[in-house]
Short mmCIF file of C-alpha atoms and ligand atoms in Angstrom, two decimals:
data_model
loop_
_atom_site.label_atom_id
_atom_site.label_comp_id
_atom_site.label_asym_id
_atom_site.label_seq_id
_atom_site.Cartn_x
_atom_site.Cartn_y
_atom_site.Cartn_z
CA UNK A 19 -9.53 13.74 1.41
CA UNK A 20 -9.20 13.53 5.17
CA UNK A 21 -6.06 13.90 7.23
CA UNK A 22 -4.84 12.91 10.47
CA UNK A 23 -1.70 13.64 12.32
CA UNK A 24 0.38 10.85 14.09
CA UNK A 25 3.63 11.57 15.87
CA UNK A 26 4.42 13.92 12.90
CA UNK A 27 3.21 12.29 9.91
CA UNK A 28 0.39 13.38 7.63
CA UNK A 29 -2.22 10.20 7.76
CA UNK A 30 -4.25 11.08 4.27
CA UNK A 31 -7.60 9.16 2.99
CA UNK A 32 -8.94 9.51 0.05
CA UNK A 33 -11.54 7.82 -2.28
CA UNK A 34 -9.82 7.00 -5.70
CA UNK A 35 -7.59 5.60 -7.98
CA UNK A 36 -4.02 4.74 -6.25
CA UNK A 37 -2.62 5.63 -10.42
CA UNK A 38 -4.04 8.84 -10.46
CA UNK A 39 -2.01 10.64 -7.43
CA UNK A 40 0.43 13.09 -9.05
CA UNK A 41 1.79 14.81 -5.91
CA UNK A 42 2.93 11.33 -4.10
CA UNK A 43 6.78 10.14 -4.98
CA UNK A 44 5.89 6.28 -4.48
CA UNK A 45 2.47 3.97 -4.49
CA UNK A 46 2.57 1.12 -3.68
CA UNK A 47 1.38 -1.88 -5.78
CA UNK A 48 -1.27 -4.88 -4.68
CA UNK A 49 1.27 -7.15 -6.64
CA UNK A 50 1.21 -10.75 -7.60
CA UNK A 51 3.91 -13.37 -7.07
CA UNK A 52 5.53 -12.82 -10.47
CA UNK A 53 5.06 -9.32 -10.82
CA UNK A 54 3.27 -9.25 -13.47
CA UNK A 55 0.02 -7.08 -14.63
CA UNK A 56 -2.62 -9.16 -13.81
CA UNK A 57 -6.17 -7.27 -12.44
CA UNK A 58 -6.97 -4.80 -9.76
CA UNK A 59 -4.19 -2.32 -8.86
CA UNK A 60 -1.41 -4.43 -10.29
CA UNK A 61 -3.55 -4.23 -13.67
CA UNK A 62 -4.19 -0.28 -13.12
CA UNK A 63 -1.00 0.36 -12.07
CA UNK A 64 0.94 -1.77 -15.10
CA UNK A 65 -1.40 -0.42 -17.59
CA UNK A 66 -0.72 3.19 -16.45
CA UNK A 67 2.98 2.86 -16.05
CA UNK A 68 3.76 0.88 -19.69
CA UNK A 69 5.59 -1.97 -20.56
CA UNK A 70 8.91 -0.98 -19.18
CA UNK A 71 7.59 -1.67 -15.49
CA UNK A 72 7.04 -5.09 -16.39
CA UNK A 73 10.63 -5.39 -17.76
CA UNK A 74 12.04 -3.85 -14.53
CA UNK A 75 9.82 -6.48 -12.47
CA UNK A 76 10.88 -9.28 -13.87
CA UNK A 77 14.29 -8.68 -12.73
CA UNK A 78 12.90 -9.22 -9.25
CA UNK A 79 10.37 -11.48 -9.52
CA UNK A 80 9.05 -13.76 -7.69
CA UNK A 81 8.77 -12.50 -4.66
CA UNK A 82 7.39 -14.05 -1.48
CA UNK A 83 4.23 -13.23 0.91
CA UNK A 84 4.80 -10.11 2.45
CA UNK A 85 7.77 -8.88 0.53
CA UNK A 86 8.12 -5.55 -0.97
CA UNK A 87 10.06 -4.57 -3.96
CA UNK A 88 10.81 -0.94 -5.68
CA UNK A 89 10.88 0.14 -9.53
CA UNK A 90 11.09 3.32 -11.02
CA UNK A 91 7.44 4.07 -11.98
CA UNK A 92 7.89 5.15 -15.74
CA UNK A 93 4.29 6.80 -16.99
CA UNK A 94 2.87 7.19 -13.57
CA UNK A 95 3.11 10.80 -12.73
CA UNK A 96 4.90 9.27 -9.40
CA UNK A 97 8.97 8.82 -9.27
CA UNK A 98 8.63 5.04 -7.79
CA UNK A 99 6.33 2.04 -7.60
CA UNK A 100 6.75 -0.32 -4.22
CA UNK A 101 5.34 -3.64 -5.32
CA UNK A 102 3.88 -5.66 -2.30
CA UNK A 103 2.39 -9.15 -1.93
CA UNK A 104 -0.22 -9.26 0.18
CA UNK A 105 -1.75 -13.07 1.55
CA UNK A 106 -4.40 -14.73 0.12
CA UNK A 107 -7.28 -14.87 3.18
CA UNK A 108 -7.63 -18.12 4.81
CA UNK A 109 -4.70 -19.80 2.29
CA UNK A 110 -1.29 -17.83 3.79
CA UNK A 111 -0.74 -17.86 7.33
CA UNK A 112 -0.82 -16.10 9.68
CA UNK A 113 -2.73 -13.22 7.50
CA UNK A 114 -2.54 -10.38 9.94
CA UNK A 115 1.09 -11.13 10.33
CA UNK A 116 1.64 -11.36 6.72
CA UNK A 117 -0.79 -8.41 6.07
CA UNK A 118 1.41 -6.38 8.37
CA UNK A 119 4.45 -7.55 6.97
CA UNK A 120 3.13 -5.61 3.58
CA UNK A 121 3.11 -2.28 5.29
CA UNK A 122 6.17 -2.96 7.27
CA UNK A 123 8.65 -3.93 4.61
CA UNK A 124 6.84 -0.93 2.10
CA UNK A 125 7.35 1.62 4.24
CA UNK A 126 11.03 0.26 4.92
CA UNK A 127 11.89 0.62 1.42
CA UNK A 128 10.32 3.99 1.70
CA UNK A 129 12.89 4.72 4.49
CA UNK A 130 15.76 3.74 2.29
CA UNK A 131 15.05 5.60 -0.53
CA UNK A 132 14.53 9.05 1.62
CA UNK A 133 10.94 8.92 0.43
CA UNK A 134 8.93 11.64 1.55
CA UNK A 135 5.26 10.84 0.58
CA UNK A 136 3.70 7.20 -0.14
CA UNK A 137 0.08 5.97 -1.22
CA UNK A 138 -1.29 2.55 -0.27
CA UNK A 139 -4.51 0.66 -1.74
CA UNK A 140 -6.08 -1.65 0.51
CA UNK A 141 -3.45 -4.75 -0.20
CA UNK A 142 -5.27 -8.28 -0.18
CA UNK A 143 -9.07 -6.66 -0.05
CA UNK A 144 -9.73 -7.25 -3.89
CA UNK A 145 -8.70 -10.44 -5.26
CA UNK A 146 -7.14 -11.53 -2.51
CA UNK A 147 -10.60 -11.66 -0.27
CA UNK A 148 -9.24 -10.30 3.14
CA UNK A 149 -12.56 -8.94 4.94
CA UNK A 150 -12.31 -4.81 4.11
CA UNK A 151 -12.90 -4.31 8.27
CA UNK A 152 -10.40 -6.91 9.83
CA UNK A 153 -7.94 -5.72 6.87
CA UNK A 154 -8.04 -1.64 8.02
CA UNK A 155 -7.44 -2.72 11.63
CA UNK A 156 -4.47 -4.88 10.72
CA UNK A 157 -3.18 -1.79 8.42
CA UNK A 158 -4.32 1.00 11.22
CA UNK A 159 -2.39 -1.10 14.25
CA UNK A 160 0.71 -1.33 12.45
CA UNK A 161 0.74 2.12 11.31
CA UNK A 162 0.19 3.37 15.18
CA UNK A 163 3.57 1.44 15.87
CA UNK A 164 5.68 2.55 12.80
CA UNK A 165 4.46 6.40 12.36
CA UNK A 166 7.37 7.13 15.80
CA UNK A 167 10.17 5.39 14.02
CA UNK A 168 9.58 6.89 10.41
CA UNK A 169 12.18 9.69 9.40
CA UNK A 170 11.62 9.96 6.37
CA UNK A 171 8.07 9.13 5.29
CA UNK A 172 6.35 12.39 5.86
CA UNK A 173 3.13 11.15 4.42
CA UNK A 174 1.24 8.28 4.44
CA UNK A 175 -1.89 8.33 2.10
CA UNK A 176 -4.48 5.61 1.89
CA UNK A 177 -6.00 5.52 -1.54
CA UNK A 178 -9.63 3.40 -1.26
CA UNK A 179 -11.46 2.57 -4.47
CA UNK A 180 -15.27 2.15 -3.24
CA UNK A 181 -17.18 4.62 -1.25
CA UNK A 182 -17.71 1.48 1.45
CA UNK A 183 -13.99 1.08 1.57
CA UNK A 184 -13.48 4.83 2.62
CA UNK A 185 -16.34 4.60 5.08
CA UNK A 186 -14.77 1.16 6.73
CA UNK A 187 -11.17 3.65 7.11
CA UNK A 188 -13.24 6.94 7.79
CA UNK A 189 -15.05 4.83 10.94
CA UNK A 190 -11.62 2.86 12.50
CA UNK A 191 -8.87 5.72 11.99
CA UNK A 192 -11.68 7.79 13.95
CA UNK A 193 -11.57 5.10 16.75
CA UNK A 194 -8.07 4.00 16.64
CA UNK A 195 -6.12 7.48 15.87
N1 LIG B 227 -6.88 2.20 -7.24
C1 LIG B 227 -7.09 1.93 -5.94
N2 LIG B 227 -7.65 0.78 -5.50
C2 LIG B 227 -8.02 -0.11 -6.44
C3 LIG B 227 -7.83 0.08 -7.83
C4 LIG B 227 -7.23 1.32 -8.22
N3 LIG B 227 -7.01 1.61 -9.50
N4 LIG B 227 -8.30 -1.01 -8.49
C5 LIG B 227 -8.77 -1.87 -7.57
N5 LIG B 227 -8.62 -1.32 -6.32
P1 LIG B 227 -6.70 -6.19 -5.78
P2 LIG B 227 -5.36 -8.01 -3.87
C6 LIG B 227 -8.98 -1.88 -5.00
O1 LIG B 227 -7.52 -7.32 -6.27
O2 LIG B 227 -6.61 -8.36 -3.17
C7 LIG B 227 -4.38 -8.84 -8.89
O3 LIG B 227 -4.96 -9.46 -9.98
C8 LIG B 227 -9.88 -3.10 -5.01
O4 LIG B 227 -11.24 -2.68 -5.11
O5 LIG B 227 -6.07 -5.27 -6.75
O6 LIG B 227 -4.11 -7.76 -3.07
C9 LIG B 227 -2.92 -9.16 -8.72
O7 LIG B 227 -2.34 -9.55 -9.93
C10 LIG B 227 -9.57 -3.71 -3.64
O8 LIG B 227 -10.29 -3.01 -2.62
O9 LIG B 227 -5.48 -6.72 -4.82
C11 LIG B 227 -2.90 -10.27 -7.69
O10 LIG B 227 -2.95 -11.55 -8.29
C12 LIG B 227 -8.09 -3.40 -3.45
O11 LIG B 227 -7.79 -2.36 -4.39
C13 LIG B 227 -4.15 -10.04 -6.89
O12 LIG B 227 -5.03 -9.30 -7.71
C14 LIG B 227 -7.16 -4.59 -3.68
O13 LIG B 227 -7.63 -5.37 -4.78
C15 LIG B 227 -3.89 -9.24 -5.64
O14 LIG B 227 -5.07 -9.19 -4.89
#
């Protein structure tokens, strides 16, 4: 785990699995359209949580490109789930707007909800095929601008499945933050 401080909040990455982070009150979810399981995170996540997540989701469901969405989180050892849809690369435009939009709206819920701590995976990098590098400097730009007006979010950890993943974060929150 490395952390950095900006304007206040902790900035946390981590290699890992975004279901297996007991000490964070919401992750967020790489969701699909209609909420459902499907693979990746959303599969992880759904798996982990049981079937009452999906009967909460479908109560909101679906939702549109760069919406976000919150559930209680059931089996995760976390106190909320923030289900995002991310854009497909090269098929919803613009992406880096849209991207953006992910982080925006997530952490806005966040807000809301007087949520002190939140996890992210890398939204649209799986299935979704966003490059891993232009994806982090989408995600690390908007953070710079948001991390002033947050008064709630107190954390902000970045949970990265592959070793290359955490190296591609280690390398731009080094030069950007
Ligand atoms: N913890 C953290 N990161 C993970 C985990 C995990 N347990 N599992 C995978 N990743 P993806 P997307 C990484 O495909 O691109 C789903 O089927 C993964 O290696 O989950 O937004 C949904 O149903 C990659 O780096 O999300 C949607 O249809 C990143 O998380 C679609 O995929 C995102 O991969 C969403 O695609």
């Amino acid at each position: 785990m490395k952390t950095k401080i900006l304007h206040k909040i902790n900035i946390e990455y981590t290699q890992g699995d975004i279901t297996k982070q007991p000490d964070i009150e919401a992750i967020v979810n790489a969701a699909n359209a209609y909420l459902k399981p499907g693979g990746g995170v959303a599969g992880a996540i759904h798996c982990a949580a049981g079937i009452e997540l999906e009967k909460e989701c479908a109560k909101y469901a679906p939702i549109k490109v760069g919406q976000a969405v919150i559930t209680k989180a059931y089996n995760l050892p976390n106190k909320y789930v923030i289900h995002c849809l991310g854009p497909r690369y090269k098929i919803d435009k613009p992406e880096e707007k849209l991207l953006a939009d992910c982080y925006i709206n997530s952490l806005k819920i966040a807000e809301e909800n007087k949520i002190f701590s939140v996890a992210f995976p890398s939204i649209s990098t799986g299935a979704f095929g966003y490059p891993i590098e232009e994806a982090t400097n989408v995600v690390i730009e908007t953070i710079k601008i948001l991390a002033p007006k947050l008064k709630f979010v107190k954390k902000i950890r970045f949970v990265l499945f592959s070793r290359y993943d955490f190296e591609v974060y280690n390398r731009i929150i080094s030069e950007k933050l």
